[in-house]
mmCIF file of C-alpha atoms and ligand atoms in Angstrom:
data_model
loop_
_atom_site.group_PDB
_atom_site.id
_atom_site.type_symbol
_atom_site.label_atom_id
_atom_site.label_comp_id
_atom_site.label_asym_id
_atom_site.label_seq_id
_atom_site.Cartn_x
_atom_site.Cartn_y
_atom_site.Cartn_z
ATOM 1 C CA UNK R 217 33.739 -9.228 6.963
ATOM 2 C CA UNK R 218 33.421 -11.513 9.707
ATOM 3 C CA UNK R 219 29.954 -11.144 11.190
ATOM 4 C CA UNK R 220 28.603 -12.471 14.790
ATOM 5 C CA UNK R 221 25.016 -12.660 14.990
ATOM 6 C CA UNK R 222 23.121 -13.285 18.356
ATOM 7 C CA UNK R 223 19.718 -15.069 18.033
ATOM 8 C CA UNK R 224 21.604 -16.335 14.690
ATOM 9 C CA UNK R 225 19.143 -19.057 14.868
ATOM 10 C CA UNK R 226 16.031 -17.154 15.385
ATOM 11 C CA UNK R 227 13.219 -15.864 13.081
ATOM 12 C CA UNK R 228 14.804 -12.864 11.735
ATOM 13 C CA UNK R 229 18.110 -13.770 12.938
ATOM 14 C CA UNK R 230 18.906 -16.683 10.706
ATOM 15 C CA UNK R 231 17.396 -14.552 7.462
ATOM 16 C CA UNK R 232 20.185 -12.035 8.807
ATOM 17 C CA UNK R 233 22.542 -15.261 8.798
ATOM 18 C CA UNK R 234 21.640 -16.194 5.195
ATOM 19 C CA UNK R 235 21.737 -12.279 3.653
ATOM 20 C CA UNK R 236 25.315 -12.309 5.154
ATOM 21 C CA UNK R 237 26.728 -15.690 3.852
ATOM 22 C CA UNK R 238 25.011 -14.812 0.572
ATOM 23 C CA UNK R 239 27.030 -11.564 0.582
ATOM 24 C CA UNK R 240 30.469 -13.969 1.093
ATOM 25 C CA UNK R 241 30.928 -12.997 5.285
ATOM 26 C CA UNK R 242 32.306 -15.096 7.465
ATOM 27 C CA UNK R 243 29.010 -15.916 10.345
ATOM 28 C CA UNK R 244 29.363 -16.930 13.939
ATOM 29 C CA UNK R 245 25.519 -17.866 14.922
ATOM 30 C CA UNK R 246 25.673 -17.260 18.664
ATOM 31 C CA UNK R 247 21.977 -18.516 20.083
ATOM 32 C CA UNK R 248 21.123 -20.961 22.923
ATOM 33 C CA UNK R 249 17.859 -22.203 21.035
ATOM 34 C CA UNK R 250 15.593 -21.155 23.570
ATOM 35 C CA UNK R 251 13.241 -19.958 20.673
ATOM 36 C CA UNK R 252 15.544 -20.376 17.859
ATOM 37 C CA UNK R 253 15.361 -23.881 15.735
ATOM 38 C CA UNK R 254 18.439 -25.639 14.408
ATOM 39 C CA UNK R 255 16.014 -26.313 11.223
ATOM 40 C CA UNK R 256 16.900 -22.580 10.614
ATOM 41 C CA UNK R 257 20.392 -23.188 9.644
ATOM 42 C CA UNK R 258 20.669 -26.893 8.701
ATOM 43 C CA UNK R 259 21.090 -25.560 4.896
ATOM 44 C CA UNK R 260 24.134 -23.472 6.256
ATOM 45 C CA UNK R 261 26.245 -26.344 8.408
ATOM 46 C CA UNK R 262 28.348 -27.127 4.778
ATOM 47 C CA UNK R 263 29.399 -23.945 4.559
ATOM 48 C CA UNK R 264 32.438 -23.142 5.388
ATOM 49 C CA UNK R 265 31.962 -19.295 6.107
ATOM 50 C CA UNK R 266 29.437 -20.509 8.951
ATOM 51 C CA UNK R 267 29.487 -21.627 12.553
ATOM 52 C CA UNK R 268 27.072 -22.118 14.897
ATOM 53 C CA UNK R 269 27.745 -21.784 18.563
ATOM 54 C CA UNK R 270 24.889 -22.989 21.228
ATOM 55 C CA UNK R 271 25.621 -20.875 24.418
ATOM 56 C CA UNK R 272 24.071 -18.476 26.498
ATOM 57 C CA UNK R 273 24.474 -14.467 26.218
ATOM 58 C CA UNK R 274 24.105 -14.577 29.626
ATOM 59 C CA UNK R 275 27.272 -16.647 29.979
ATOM 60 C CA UNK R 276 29.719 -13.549 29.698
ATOM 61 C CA UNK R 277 33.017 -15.711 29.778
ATOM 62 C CA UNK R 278 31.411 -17.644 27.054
ATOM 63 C CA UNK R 279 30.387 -14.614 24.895
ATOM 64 C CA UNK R 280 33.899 -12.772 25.637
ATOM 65 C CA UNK R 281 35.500 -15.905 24.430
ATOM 66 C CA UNK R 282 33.473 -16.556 21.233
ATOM 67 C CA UNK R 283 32.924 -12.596 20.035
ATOM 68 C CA UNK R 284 37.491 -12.640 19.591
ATOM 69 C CA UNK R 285 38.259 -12.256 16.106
ATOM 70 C CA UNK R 286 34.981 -10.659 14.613
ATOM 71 C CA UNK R 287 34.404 -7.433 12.606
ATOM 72 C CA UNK R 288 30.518 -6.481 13.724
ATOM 73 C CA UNK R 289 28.129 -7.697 15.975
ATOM 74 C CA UNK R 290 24.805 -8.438 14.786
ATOM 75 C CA UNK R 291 22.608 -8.321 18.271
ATOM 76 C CA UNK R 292 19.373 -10.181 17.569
ATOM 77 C CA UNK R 293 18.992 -12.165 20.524
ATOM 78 C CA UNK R 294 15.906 -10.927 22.920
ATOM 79 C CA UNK R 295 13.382 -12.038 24.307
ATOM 80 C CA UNK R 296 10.408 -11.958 21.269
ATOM 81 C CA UNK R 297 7.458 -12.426 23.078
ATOM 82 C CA UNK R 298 5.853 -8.900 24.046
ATOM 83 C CA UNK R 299 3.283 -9.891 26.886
ATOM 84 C CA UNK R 300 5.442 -12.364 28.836
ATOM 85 C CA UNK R 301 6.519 -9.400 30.493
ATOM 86 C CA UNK R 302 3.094 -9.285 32.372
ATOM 87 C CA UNK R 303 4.182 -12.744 33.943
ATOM 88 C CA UNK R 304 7.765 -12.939 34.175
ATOM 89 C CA UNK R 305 9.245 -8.943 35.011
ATOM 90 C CA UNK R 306 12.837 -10.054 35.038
ATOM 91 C CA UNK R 307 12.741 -11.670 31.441
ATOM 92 C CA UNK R 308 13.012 -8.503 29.660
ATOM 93 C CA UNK R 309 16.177 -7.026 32.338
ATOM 94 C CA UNK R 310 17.826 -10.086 31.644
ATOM 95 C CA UNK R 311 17.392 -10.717 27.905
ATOM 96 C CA UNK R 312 17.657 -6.982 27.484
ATOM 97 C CA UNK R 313 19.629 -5.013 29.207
ATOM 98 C CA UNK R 314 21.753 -7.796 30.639
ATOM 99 C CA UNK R 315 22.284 -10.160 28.091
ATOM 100 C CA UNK R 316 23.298 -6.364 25.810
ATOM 101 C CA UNK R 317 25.258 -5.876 28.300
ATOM 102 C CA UNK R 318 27.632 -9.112 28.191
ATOM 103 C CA UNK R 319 27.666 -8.122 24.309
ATOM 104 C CA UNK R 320 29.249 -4.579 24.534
ATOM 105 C CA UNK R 321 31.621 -5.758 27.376
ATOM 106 C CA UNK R 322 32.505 -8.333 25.366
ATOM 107 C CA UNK R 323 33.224 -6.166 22.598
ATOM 108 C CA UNK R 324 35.077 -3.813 24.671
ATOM 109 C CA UNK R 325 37.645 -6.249 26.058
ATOM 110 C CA UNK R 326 38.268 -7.842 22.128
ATOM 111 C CA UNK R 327 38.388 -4.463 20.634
ATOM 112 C CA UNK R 328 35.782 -4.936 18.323
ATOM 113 C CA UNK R 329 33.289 -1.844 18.099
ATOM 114 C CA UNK R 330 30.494 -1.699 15.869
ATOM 115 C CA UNK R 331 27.654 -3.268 16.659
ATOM 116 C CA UNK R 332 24.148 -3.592 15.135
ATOM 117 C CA UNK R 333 20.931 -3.532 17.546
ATOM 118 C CA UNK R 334 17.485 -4.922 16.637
ATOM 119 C CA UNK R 335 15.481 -2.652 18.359
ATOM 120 C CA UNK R 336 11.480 -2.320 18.306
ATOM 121 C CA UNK R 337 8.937 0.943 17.225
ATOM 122 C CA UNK R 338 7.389 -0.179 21.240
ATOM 123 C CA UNK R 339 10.373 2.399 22.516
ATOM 124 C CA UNK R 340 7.989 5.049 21.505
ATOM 125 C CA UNK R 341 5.395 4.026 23.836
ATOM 126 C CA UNK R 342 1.739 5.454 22.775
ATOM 127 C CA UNK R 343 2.587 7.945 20.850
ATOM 128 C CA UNK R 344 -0.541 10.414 18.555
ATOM 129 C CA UNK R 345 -2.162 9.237 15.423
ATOM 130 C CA UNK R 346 0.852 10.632 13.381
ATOM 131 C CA UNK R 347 4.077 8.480 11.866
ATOM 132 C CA UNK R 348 6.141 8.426 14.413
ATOM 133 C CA UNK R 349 9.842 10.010 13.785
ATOM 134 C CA UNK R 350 13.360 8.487 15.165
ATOM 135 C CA UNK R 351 13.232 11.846 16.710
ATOM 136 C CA UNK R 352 9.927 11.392 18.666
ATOM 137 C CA UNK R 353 10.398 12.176 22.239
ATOM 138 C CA UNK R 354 10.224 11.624 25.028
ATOM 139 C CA UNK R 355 10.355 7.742 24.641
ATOM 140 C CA UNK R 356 8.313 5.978 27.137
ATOM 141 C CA UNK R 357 7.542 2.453 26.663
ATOM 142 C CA UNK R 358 4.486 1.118 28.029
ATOM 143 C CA UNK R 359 5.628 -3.210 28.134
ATOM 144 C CA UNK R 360 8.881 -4.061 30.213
ATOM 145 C CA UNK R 361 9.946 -5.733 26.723
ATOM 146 C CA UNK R 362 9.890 -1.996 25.161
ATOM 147 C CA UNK R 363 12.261 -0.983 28.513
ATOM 148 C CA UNK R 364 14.738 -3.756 27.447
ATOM 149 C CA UNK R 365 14.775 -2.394 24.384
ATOM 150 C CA UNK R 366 15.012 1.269 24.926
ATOM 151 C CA UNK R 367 17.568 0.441 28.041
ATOM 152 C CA UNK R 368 19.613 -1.730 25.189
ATOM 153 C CA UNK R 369 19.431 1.547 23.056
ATOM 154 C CA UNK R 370 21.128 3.310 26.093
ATOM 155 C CA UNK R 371 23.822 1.065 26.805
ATOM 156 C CA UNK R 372 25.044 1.090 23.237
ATOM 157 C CA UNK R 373 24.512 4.898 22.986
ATOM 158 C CA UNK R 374 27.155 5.198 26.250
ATOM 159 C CA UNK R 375 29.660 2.533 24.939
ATOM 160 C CA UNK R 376 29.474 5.105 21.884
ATOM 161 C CA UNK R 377 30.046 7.778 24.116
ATOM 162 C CA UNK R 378 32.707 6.031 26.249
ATOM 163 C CA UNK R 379 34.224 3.680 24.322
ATOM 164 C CA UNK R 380 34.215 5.044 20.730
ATOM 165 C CA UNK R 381 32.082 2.234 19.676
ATOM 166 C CA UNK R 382 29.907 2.838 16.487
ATOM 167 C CA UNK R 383 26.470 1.836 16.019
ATOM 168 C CA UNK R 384 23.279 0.813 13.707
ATOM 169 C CA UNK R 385 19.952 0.511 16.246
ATOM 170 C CA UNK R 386 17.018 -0.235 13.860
ATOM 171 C CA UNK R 387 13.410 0.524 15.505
ATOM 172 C CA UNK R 388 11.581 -2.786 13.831
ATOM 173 C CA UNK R 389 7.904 -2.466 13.042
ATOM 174 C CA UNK R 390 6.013 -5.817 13.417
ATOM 175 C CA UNK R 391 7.820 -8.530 11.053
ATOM 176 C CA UNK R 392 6.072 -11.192 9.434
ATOM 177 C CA UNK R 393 7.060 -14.328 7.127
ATOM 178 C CA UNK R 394 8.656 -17.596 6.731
ATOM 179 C CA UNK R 395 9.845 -19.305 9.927
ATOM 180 C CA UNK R 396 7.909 -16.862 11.676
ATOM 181 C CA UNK R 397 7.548 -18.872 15.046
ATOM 182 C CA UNK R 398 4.924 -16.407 17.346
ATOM 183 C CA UNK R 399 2.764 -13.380 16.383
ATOM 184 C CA UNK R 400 -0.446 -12.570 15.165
ATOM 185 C CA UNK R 401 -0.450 -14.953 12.232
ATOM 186 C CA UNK R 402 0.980 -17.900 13.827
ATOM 187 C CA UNK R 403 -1.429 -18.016 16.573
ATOM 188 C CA UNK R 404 -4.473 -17.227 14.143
ATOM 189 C CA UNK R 405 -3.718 -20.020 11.957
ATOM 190 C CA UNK R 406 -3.110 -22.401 15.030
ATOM 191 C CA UNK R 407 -6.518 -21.412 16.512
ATOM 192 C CA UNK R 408 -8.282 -21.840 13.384
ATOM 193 C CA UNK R 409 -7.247 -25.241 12.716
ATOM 194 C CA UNK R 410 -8.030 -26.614 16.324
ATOM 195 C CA UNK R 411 -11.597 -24.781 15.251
ATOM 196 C CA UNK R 412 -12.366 -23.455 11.783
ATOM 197 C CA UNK R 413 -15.710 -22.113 13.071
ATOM 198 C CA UNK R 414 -14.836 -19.342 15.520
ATOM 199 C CA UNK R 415 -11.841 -16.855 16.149
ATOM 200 C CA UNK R 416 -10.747 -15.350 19.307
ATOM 201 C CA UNK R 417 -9.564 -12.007 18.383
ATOM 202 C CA UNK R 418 -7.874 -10.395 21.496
ATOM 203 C CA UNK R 419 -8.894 -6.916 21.660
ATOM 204 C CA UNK R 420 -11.343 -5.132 19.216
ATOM 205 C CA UNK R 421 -9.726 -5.825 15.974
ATOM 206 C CA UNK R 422 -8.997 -2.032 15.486
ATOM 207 C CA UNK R 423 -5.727 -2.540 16.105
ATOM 208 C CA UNK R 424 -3.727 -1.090 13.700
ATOM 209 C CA UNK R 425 -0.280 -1.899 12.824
ATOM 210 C CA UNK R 426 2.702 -1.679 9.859
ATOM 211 C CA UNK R 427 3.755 -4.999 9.376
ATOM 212 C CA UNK R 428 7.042 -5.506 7.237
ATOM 213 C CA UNK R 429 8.327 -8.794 5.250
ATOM 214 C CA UNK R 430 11.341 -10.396 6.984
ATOM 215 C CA UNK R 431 12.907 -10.155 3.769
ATOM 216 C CA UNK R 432 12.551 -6.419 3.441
ATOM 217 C CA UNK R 433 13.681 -6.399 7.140
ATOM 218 C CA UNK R 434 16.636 -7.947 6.502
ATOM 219 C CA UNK R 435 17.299 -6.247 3.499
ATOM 220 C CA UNK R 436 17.119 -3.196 5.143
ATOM 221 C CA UNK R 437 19.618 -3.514 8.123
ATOM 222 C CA UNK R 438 22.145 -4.407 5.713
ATOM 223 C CA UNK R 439 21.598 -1.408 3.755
ATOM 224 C CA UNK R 440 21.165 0.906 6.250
ATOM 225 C CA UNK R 441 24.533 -0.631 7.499
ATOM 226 C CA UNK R 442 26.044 -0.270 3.878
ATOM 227 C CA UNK R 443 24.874 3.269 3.596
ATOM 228 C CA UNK R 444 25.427 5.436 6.740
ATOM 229 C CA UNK R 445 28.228 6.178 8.750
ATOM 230 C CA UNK R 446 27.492 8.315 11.582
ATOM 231 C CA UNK R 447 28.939 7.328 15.026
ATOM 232 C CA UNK R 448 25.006 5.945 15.903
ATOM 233 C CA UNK R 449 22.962 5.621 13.246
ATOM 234 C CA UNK R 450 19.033 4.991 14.107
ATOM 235 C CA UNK R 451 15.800 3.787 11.784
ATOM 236 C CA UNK R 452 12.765 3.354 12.116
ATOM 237 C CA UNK R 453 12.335 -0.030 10.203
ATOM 238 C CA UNK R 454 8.987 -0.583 8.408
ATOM 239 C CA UNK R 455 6.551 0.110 6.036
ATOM 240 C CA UNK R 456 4.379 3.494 4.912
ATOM 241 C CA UNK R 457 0.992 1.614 4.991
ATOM 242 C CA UNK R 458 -0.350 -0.586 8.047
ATOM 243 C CA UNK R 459 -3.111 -3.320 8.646
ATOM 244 C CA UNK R 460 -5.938 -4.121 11.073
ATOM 245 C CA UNK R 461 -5.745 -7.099 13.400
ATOM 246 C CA UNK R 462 -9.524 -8.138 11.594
ATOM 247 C CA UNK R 463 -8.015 -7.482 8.177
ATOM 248 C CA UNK R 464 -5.276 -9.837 9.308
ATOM 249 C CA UNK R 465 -7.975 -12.757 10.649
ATOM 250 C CA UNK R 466 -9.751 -12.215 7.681
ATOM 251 C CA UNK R 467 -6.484 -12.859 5.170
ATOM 252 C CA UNK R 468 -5.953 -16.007 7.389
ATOM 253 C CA UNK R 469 -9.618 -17.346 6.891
ATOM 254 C CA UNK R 470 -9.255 -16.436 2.912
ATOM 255 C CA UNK R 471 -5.831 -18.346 3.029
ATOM 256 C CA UNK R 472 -7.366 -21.454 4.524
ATOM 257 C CA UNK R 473 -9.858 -21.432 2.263
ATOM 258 C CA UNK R 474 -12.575 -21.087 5.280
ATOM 259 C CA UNK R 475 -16.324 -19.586 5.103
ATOM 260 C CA UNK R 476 -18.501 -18.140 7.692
ATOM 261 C CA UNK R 477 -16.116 -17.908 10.950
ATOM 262 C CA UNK R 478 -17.166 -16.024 13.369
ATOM 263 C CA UNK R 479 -15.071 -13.401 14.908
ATOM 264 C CA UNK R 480 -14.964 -13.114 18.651
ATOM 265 C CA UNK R 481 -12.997 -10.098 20.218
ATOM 266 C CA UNK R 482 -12.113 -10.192 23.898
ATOM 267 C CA UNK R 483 -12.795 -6.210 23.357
ATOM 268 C CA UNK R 484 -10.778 -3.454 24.577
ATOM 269 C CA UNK R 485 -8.744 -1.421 22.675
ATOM 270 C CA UNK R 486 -5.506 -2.887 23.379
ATOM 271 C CA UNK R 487 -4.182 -6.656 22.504
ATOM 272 C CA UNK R 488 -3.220 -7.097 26.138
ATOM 273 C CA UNK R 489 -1.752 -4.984 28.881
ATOM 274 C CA UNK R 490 1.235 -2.976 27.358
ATOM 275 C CA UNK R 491 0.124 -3.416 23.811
ATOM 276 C CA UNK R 492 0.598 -0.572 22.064
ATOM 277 C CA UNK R 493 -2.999 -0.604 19.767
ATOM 278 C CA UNK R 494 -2.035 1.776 16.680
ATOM 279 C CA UNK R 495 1.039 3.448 15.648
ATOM 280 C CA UNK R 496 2.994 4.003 12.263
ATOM 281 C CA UNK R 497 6.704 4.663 11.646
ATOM 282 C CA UNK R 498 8.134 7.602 10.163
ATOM 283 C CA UNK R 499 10.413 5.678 7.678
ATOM 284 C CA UNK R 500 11.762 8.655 5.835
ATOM 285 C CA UNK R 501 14.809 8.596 7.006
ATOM 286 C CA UNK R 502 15.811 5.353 5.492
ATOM 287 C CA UNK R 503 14.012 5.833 2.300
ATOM 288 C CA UNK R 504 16.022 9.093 1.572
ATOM 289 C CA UNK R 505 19.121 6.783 2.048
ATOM 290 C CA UNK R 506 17.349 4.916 -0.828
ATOM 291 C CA UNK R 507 15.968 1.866 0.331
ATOM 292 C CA UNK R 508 12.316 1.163 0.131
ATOM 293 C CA UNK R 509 9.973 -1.675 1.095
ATOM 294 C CA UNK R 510 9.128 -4.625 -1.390
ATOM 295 C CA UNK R 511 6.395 -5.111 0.215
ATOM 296 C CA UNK R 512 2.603 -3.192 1.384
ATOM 297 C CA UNK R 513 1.541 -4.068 4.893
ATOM 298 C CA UNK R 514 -1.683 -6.045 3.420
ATOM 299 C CA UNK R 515 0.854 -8.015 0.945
ATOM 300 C CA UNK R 516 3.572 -9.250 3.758
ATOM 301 C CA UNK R 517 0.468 -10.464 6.170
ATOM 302 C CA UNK R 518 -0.638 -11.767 2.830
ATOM 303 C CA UNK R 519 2.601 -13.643 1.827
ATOM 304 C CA UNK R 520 3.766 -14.275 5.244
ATOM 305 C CA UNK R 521 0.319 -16.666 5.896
ATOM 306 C CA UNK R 522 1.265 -18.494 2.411
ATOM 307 C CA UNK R 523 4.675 -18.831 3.777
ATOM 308 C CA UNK R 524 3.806 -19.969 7.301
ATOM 309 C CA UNK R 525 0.926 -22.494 5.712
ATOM 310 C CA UNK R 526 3.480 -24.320 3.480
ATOM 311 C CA UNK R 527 6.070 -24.818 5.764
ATOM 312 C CA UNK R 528 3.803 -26.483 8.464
HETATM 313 P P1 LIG J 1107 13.152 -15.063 17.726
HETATM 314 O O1 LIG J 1107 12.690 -15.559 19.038
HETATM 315 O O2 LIG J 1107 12.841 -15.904 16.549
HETATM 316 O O3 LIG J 1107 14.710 -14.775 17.774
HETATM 317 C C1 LIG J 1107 15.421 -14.529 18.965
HETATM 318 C C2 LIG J 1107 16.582 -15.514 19.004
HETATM 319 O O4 LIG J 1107 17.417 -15.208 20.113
HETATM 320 C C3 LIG J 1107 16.134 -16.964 19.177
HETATM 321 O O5 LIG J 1107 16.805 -17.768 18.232
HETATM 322 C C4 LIG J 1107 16.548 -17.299 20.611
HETATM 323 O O6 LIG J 1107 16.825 -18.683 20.748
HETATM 324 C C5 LIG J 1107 17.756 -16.416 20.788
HETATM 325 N N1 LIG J 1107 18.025 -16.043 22.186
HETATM 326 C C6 LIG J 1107 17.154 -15.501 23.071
HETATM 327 N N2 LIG J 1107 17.753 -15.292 24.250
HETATM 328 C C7 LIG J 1107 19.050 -15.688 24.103
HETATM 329 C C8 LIG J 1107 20.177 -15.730 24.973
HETATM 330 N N3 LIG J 1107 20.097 -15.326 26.245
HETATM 331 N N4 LIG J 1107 21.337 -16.219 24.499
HETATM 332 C C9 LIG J 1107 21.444 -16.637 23.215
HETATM 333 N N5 LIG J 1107 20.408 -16.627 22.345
HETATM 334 C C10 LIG J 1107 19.222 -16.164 22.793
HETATM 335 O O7 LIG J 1107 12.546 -13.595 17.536
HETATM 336 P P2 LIG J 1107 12.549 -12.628 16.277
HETATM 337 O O8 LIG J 1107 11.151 -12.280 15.992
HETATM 338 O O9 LIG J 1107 13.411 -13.169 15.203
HETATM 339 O O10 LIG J 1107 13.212 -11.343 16.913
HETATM 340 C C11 LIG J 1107 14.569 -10.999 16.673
HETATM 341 C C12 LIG J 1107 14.850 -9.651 17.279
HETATM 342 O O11 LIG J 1107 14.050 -8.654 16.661
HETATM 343 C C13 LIG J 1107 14.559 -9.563 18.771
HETATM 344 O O12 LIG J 1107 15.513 -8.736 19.378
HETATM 345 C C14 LIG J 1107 13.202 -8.890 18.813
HETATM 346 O O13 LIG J 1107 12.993 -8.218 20.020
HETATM 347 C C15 LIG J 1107 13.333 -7.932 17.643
HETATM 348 N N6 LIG J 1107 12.046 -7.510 17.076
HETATM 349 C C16 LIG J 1107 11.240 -8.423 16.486
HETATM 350 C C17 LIG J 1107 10.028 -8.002 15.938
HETATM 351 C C18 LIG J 1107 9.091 -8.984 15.271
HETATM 352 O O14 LIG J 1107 8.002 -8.571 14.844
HETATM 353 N N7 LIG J 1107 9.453 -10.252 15.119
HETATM 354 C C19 LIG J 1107 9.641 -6.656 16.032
HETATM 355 C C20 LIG J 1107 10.498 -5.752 16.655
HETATM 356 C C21 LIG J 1107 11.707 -6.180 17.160
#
């Protein structure tokens, strides 16, 4: 299969990149770097099966002319920062919508036409204390980065409807591990070793979130790729258990071998403003396909902060 990835060279994007070389597909790694590292794929530029392409999704000519010749598109590319939205409101048009956009035309006008979304459990919005469904309803996002993403949805569901494209959209819980480049246990670790004595925890700490291993993430877009054939096919992607933000700070202060830090929450139930504070997937719908997760939410944050502290 010949395979084009967008944000190729991201966090999950380049463990995406290595599943499918490892599998024997071709890979075109479309990303213009703007969070993605080239020390993602450095251990890929021998391989034959894989090319790298630094451009812009928001180049269209440029994506129309790369996407020719491919089987699937992988569409990792976004925006990955949650609360820039508060700052910047066109990021998440542009990175969503847009930049999906230039994808699915491109795909129309090459004839290619299936095409795999990474899309995010912040669709839902705040949703009751119960696991959320993929048939929850109605979705309303409370961040302009869960608009992209449910606006991304949409676009892909009409090129379904229009075009006769076919479709995997995977609703991602929060995913943790090695090159992880931004989230909770990046920016814990970084404030704790400017000052291993105190922790600024935004919010209350009650926070309460699944968090899945990238390599269960990845593992499960492929198979829920390999497995189901419907015209769109949509997952919740995560885990059946969940952990605290404070159970998170306090698996970073165990992992740095740290004693007596003290906590201090900004307060408020929410991170920041369009934070959704607790939620957990439905994942049956996946796990009756037959894939489960590797991993506990406790043991990714767990494994994830080993991973993160040996690769700094
Ligand atoms: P990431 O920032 O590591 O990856 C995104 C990649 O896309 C980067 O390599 C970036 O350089 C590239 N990119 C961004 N805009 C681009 C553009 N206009 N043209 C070309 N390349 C562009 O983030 P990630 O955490 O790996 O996220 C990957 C995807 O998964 C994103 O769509 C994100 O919204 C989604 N997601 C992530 C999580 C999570 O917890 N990490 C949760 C839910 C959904």
């Amino acid at each position: 299969m010949k395979a084009f990835v967008t944000g190729g060279a991201g966090f999950i994007g380049s463990h995406l990149v290595d599943k499918l070389l490892d599998r024997g597909d071709y890979v075109t790694s479309f990303d213009n770097l703007s969070s993605g590292k080239k020390d993602f794929f450095k251990h890929n530029k021998k391989n034959d099966k894989f090319r790298f392409v630094e451009a812009d999704l928001l180049n269209l000519k440029q994506v129309k002319k790369e996407i020719k010749g491919h089987d699937v598109i992988f569409h990792i590319a976004a925006n990955p920062f949650v609360r820039l939205g508060e700052e910047q409101t066109r990021l998440d048009l542009e990175q969503g919508p847009i930049a999906t956009y230039n994808v699915l035309e491109s795909m129309r006008l090459n004839n290619i036409k299936k095409i795999v979304f990474s899309s995010s459990s912040v669709v839902y919005g705040e949703t009751p204390k119960i696991a959320i469904p993929e048939t929850y309803g109605p979705s309303l996002p409370i961040s302009l980065y869960g608009a992209g993403k449910l606006a991304g949805e949409g676009l892909i569901s009409a090129f379904c409807g229009t075009f006769d494209f076919q479709t995997w959209i995977y609703r991602f819980a929060n995913v943790v591990g090695i090159r992880g480049t931004h989230g909770v246990i990046v920016d814990f670790i970084a404030k704790l070793k400017k000052n291993p004595k105190e922790l600024e925890i935004l919010g209350d700490g009650r926070q309460q979130k699944p968090y899945l291993h990238v390599s269960d993430i990845v593992d499960g877009i492929i198979f829920g790729f390999e497995h189901s054939n419907d015209q769109i096919n949509l997952f919740n992607l995560g885990c059946d258990s969940n952990t605290t933000v404070t159970r998170i700070a306090e698996l970073v202060v165990d992992e740095l071998n740290l004693r007596d830090v003290k906590f201090n929450y900004t307060g408020g139930a929410r991170g920041w403003a369009g934070d959704v504070p607790r939620f957990q997937l439905d994942i049956s719908k996946i796990k009756k396909l037959g894939w489960k997760e590797s991993y506990t939410s406790d043991d990714a944050v767990r494994k994830a902060i080993r991973e993160v502290l040996d690769n700094q």
